XYZ file of C-alpha atoms in Angstrom:
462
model
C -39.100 34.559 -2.167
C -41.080 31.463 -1.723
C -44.527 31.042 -2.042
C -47.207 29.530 0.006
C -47.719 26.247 -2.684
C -43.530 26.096 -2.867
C -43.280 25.700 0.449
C -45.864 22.701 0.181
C -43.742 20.578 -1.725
C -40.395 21.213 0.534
C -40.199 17.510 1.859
C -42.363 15.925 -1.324
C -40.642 12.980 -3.477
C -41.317 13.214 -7.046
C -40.963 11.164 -9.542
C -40.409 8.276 -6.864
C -36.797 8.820 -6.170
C -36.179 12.682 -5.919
C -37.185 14.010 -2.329
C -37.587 18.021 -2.628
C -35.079 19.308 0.169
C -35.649 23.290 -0.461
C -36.480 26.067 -2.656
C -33.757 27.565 -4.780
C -35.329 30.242 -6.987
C -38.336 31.058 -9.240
C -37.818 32.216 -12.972
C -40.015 33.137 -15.704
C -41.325 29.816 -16.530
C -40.793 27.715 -13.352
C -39.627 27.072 -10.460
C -36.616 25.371 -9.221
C -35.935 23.645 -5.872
C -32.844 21.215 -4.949
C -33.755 17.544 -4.489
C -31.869 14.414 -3.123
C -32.087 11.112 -4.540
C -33.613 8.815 -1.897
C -30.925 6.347 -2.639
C -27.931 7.390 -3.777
C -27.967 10.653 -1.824
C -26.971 12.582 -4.873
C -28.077 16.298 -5.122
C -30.142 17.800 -7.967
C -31.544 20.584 -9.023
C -35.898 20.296 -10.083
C -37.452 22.563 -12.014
C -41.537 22.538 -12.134
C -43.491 24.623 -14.333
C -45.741 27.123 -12.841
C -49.625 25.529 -12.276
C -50.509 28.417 -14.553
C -48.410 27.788 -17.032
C -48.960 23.901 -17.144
C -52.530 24.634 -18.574
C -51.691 26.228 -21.671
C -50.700 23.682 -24.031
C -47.805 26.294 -25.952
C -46.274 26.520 -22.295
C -46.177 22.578 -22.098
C -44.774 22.224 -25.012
C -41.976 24.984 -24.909
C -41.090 23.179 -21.251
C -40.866 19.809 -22.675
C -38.597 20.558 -25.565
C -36.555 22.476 -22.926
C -36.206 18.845 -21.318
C -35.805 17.129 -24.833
C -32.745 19.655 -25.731
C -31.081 20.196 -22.628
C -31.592 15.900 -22.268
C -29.806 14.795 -25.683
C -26.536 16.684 -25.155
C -23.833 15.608 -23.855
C -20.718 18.167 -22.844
C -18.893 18.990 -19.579
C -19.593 22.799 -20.854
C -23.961 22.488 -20.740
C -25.629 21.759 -17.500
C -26.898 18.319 -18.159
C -31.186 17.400 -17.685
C -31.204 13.548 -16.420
C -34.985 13.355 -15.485
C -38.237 13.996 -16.679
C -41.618 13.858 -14.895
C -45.051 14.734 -14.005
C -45.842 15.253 -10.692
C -48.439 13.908 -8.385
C -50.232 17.141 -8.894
C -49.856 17.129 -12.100
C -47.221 19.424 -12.858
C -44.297 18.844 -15.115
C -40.654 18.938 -13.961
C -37.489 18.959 -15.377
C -34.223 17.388 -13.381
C -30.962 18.739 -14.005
C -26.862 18.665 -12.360
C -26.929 20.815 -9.537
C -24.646 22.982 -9.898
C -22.725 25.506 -7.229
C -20.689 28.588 -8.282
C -21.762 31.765 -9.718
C -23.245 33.041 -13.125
C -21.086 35.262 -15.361
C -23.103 38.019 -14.901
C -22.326 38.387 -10.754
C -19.038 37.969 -11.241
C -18.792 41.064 -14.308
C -20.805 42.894 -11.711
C -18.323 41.705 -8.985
C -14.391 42.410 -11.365
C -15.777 44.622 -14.194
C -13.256 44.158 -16.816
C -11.685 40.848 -16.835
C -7.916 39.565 -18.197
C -7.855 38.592 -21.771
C -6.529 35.193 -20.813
C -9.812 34.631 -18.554
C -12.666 36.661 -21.293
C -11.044 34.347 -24.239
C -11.015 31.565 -21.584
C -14.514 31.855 -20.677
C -15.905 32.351 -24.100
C -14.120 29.584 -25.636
C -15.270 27.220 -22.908
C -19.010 28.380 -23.719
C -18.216 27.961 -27.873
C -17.149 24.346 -27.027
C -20.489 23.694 -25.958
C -22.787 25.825 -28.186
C -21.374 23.885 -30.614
C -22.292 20.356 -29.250
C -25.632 21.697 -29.255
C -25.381 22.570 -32.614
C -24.142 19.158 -33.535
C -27.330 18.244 -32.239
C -29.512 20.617 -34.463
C -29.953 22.721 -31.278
C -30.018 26.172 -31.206
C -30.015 27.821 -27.943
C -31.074 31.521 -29.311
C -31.057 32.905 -25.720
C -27.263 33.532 -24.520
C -26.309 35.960 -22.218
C -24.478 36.140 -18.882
C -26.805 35.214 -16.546
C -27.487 31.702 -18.360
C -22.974 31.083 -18.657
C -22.574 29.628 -15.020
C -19.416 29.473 -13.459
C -18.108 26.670 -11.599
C -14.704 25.809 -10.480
C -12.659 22.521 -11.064
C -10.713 20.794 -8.157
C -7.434 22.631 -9.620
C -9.013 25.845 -9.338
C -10.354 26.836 -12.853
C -13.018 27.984 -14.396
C -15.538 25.530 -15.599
C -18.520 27.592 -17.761
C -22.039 25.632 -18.161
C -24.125 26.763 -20.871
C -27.787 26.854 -19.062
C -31.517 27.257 -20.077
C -32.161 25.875 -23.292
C -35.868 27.355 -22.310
C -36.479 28.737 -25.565
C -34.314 26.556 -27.467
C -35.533 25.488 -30.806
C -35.296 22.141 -32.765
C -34.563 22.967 -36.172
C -36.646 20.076 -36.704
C -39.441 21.123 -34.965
C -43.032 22.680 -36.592
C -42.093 25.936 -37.920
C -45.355 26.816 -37.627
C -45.075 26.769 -33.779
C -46.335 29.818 -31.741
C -42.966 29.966 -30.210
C -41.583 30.898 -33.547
C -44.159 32.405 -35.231
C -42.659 36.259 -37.539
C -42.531 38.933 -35.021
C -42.174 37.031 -31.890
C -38.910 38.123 -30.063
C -37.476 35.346 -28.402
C -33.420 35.903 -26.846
C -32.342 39.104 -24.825
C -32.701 42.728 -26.523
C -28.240 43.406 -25.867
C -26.913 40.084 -27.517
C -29.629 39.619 -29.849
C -28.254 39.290 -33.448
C -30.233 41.578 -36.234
C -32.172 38.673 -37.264
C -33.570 38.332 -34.210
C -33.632 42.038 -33.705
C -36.012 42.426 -37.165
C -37.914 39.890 -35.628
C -37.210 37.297 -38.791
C -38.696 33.902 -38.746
C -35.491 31.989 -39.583
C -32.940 32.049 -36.759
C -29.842 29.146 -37.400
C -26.983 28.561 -35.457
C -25.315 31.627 -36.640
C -27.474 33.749 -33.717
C -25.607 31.928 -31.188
C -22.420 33.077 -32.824
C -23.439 36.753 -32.641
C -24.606 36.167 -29.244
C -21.122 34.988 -28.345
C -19.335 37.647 -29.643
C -21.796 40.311 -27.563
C -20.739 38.074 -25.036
C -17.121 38.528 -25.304
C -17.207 42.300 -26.030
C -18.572 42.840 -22.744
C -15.885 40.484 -20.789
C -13.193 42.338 -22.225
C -14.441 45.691 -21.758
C -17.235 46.015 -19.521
C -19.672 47.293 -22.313
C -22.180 46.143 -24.589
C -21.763 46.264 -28.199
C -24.475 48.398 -28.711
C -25.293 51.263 -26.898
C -29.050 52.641 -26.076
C -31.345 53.741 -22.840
C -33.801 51.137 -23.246
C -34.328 47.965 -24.695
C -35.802 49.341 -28.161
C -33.025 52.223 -28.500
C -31.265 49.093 -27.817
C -33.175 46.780 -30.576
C -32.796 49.802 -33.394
C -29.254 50.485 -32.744
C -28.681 46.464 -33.529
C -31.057 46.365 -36.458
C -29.171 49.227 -38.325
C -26.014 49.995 -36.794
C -22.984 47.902 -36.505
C -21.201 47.008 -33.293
C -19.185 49.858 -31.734
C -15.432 49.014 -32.415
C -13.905 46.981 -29.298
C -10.545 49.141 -29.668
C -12.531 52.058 -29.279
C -13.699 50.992 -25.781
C -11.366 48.632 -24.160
C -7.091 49.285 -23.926
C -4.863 46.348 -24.545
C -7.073 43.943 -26.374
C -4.837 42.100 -28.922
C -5.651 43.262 -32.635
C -5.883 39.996 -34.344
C -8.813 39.603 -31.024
C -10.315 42.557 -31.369
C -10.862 41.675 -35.074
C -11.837 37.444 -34.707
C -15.038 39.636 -32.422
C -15.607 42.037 -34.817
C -16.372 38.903 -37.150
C -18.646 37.322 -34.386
C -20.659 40.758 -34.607
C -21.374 40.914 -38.194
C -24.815 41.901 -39.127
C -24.546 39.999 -42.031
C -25.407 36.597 -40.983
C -22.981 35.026 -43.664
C -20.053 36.850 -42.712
C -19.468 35.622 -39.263
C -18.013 32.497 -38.465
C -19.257 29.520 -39.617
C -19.450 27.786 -37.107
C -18.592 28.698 -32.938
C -15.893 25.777 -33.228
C -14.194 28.195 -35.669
C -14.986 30.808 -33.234
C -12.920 28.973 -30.863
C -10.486 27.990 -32.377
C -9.494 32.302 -33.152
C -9.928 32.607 -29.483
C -7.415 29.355 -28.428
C -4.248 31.168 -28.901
C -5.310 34.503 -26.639
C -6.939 31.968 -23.841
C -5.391 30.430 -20.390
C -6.509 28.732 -18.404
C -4.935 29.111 -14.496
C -6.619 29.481 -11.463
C -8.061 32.429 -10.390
C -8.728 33.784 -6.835
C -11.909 34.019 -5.278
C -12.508 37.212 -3.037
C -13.562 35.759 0.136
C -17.031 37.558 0.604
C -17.738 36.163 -2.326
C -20.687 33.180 -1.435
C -20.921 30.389 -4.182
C -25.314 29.997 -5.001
C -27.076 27.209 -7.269
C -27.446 27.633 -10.638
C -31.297 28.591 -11.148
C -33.199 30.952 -13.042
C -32.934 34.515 -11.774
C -31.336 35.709 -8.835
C -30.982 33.971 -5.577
C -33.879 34.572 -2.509
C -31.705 36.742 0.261
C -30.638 34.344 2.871
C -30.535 31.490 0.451
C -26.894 30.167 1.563
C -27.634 30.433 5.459
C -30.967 28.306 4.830
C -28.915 26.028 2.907
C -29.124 22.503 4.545
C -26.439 21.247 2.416
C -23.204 23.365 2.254
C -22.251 24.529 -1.141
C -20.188 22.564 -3.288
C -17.942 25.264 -3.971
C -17.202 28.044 -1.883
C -13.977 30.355 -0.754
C -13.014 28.286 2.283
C -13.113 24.698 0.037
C -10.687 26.698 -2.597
C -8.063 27.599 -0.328
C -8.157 25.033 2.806
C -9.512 21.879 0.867
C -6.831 21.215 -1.851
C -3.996 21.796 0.940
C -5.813 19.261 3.398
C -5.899 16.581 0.476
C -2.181 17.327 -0.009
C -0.937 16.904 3.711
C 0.872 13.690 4.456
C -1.026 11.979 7.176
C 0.712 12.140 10.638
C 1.357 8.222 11.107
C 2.327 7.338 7.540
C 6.366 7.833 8.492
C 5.774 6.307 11.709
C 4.115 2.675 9.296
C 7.306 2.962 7.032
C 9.483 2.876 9.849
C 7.748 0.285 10.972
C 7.349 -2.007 7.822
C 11.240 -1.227 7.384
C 11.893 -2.971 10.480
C 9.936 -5.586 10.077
C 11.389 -6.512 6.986
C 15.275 -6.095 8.664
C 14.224 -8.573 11.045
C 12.609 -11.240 8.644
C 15.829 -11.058 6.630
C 18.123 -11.306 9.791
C 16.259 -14.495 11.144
C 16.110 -16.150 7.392
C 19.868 -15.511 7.381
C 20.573 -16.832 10.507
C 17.946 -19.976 9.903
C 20.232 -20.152 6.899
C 23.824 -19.952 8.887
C 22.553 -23.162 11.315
C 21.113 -25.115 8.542
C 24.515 -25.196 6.860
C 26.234 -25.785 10.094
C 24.432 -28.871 10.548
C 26.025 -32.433 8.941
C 23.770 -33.551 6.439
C 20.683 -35.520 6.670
C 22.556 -38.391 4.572
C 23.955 -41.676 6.042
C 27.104 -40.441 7.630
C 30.166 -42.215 9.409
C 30.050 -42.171 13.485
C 31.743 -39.194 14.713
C 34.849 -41.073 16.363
C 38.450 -40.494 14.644
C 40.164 -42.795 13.601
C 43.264 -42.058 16.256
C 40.483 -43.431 18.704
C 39.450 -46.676 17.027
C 43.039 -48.014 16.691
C 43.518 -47.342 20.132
C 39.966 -50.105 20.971
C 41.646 -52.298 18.436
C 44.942 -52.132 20.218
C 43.848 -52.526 23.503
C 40.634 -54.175 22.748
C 41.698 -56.763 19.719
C 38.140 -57.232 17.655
C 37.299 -60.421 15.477
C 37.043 -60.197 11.835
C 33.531 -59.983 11.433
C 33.303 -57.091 14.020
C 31.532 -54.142 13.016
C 34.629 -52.244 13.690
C 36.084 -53.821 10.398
C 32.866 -52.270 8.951
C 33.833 -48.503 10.566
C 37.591 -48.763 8.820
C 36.557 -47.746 5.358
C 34.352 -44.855 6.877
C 37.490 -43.114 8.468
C 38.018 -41.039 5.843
C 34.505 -39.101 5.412
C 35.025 -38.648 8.906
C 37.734 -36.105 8.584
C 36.174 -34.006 6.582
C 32.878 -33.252 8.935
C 32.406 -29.522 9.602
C 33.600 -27.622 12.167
C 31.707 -28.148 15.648
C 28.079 -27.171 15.328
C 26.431 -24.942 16.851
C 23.795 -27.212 18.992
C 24.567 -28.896 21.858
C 26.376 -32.190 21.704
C 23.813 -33.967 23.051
C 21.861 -33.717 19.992
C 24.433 -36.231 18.372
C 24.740 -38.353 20.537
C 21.893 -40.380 20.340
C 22.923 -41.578 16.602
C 25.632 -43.943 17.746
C 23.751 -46.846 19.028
C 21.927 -46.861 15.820
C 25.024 -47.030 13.611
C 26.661 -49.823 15.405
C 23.871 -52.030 16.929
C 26.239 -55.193 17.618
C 28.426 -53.729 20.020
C 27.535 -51.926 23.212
C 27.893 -48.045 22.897
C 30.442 -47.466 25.637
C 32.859 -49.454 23.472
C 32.844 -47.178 20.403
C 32.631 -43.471 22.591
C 34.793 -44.373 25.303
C 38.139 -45.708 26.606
C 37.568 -49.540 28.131
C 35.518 -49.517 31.193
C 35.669 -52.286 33.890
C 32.745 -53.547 32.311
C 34.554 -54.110 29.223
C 37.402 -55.440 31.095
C 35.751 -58.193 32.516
C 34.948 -59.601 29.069
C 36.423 -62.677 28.161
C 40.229 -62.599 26.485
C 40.234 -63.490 23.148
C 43.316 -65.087 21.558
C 45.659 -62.679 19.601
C 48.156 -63.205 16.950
C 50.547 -60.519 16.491
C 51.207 -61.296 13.163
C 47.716 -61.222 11.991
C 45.560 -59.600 14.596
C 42.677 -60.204 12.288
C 42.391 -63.648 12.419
């Protein structure tokens, strides 16, 4: 439920680029409220620390190295911190992925006992990036459900983000530090390891890996490793009783699984595994990952601290990133040829049929056309004997010229395609001396009124 001073800031921009769009939830050291970037119209999620809290310097502190740890990692398993700020009042804030799904916790309270192939699944996905944190000298000393959220990938899957690094500590940080002062309990009482339990001072890595285990005990059978009323029957059952077998509990958990937990839930710190990469890696073989249905009343909330306010997805004024109807309808939709894609093939295919049909045909005429070359008239030689018979010529006519050009005149192609006309016009240009109705035609009464001109049958050429 919002307050009157977090409804103030619905509509503020902070930090100059992050415009505050609503209130997502409150949790035990801030509050959290989903922003857009005034530019790139990207959602986040911004987390301020209460007024309250900003005052006291150990709160300040704690919240800053939340920013500094959750900042410097880098893993698609941890919910990544890209921002952080003071406010123009004055309070700190923290700006993180927004993230849309649900936390492990809802959905054990939603399917109880899950598969083996999803509880090894999950778990592994969280080891993966516990350990990037511990590559960083991070340890998160807080895991539990509530802070492994569950997202979904575009195939369907389960993606697990590691969350809250709250009360994360840097191993290099003062161990003199209120926040880790002897006796302080810091983590929750059911996944605590002894350590933490006993309230010792030095807490490594190796709480995480206990954590994890606690973790996968209660995927796989729906309890908690150890059993109590209340949080310190709880606490004493951890500090001086081992972890109730997982065969005991749960039917049809591998035994070589069953066993690679047992390790995770040493009490002995040094007899666990030494790192959660070889955590993992017992878990890999026992792990699948496949998509997995969503029931359909099932409502996909932001990744906050604590539960959702009631009401929070109809108030939403952007629709959640993931939700039942985007699993099922989505994916098809981006699958589904589009209705006029045949209809542009067809299309194109014509298109190119005709290009090809008219560069074949442009082909079929150019070779059916004589060449460009200096070429003989088109007149046989049948028809100049017959002018020279009739018509006797002098030596020096041009017809004595044509003689030796009789025989590359029948070999010219078969009749072309274009008109006639077309080569007509290059006969007065091959024989300029004589008129052209002497070369294309029989004698004409014009050329019968020429002159006679003396002819020797012997020698017709002279």
């Amino acid at each position: 439920m919002t307050t009157r001073g977090d409804e103030r800031r619905i509509g503020e921009i902070v930090g100059g680029k992050y415009r505050v769009v609503r209130f997502l939830a409150a949790g035990g050291m801030g509050v959290v409220f989903e922003a857009q970037h005034t530019v790139v119209k990207r959602r986040f999620a911004v987390k301020f620390l209460r007024p309250e809290l900003a005052e006291k310097r150990e709160s300040l502190a704690r919240f800053q190295r939340e920013a500094q740890a959750a900042g410097a990692l880098e893993s698609e398993h941890l919910a990544a911190a890209v921002d952080f700020g003071i406010a123009a009042d004055g309070s700190p804030f923290i700006v993180m992925e927004y993230l849309s799904g649900e936390s492990v916790e809802a959905l054990l309270a939603r399917e109880g006992q899950l598969p083996v192939e999803r509880a090894t699944d999950l778990v592994l996905q969280a080891c993966r990036g516990i350990q990037a944190a511990h590559a960083a000298g991070i340890v998160h000393r807080d895991l539990k459900p509530q802070n492994l959220y569950l997202c979904r990938r575009e195939d369907r899957t389960d993606l697990l983000k590691v969350l809250d690094f709250g009360i994360a500590k840097l191993e290099a940080a003062d161990q003199n530090s209120a926040a880790t002062l002897t006796g302080t309990l810091l983590g929750t009482p059911a996944y605590m390891a002894p350590e933490q339990a006993r309230g010792d001072k030095t807490i490594d890595h190796r709480a995480d890996i206990y954590a994890l285990g606690a973790i996968a005990y209660e995927l796989l059978s729906g309890e908690k490793p150890h059993p109590g009323d209340s949080h310190n029957a709880v606490l004493h059952h951890i500090a001086t009783q081992p972890a109730v077998p997982l065969d005991s509990v749960a039917k049809g958990v591998p035994k070589a699984l069953s066993e690679a937990i047992s390790r995770a839930l040493e009490s002995d710190p040094s007899a666990r595994f030494p790192s959660a990469d070889a955590f993992a890696q017992a878990l890999t073989e026992f792990a699948r990952r496949t998509p997995w249905p969503v029931p359909e009343h099932v409502q996909s909330s932001p990744a906050h601290e604590g539960s959702a306010p009631p009401g929070l997805a109809e108030d939403a004024t952007v629709p959640a990133d993931i939700s039942p109807a985007s699993l099922t309808e989505q994916p098809s939709k981006a699958r589904r040829p589009r209705p006029g894609g045949a209809l542009v093939l067809v299309l194109g295919a014509l298109i190119s049929l005709g290009v090809w049909l008219w560069s074949r045909n442009g082909e079929e005429t150019r070779s059916a056309l004589p060449p460009r070359a200096p070429e003989p008239l088109p007149i046989a030689p049948a028809d100049v004997r017959v002018n020279a018979a009739e018509s006797p010529l002098p030596a020096t006519s041009p017809a004595t010229e044509l003689a030796p050009s009789a025989e590359p005149v029948a070999r010219k192609p078969e009749p072309s395609r274009l008109p006639q006309a077309k080569r007509e016009p290059t006969v007065p240009a091959r024989a300029p001396a004589r008129p052209e109705k002497t070369l294309s035609e029989s004698p004409t009464p014009a050329a019968a009124s020429a002159p006679p001109l003396a002819f020797d049958r012997k020698n017709p050429y002279d």
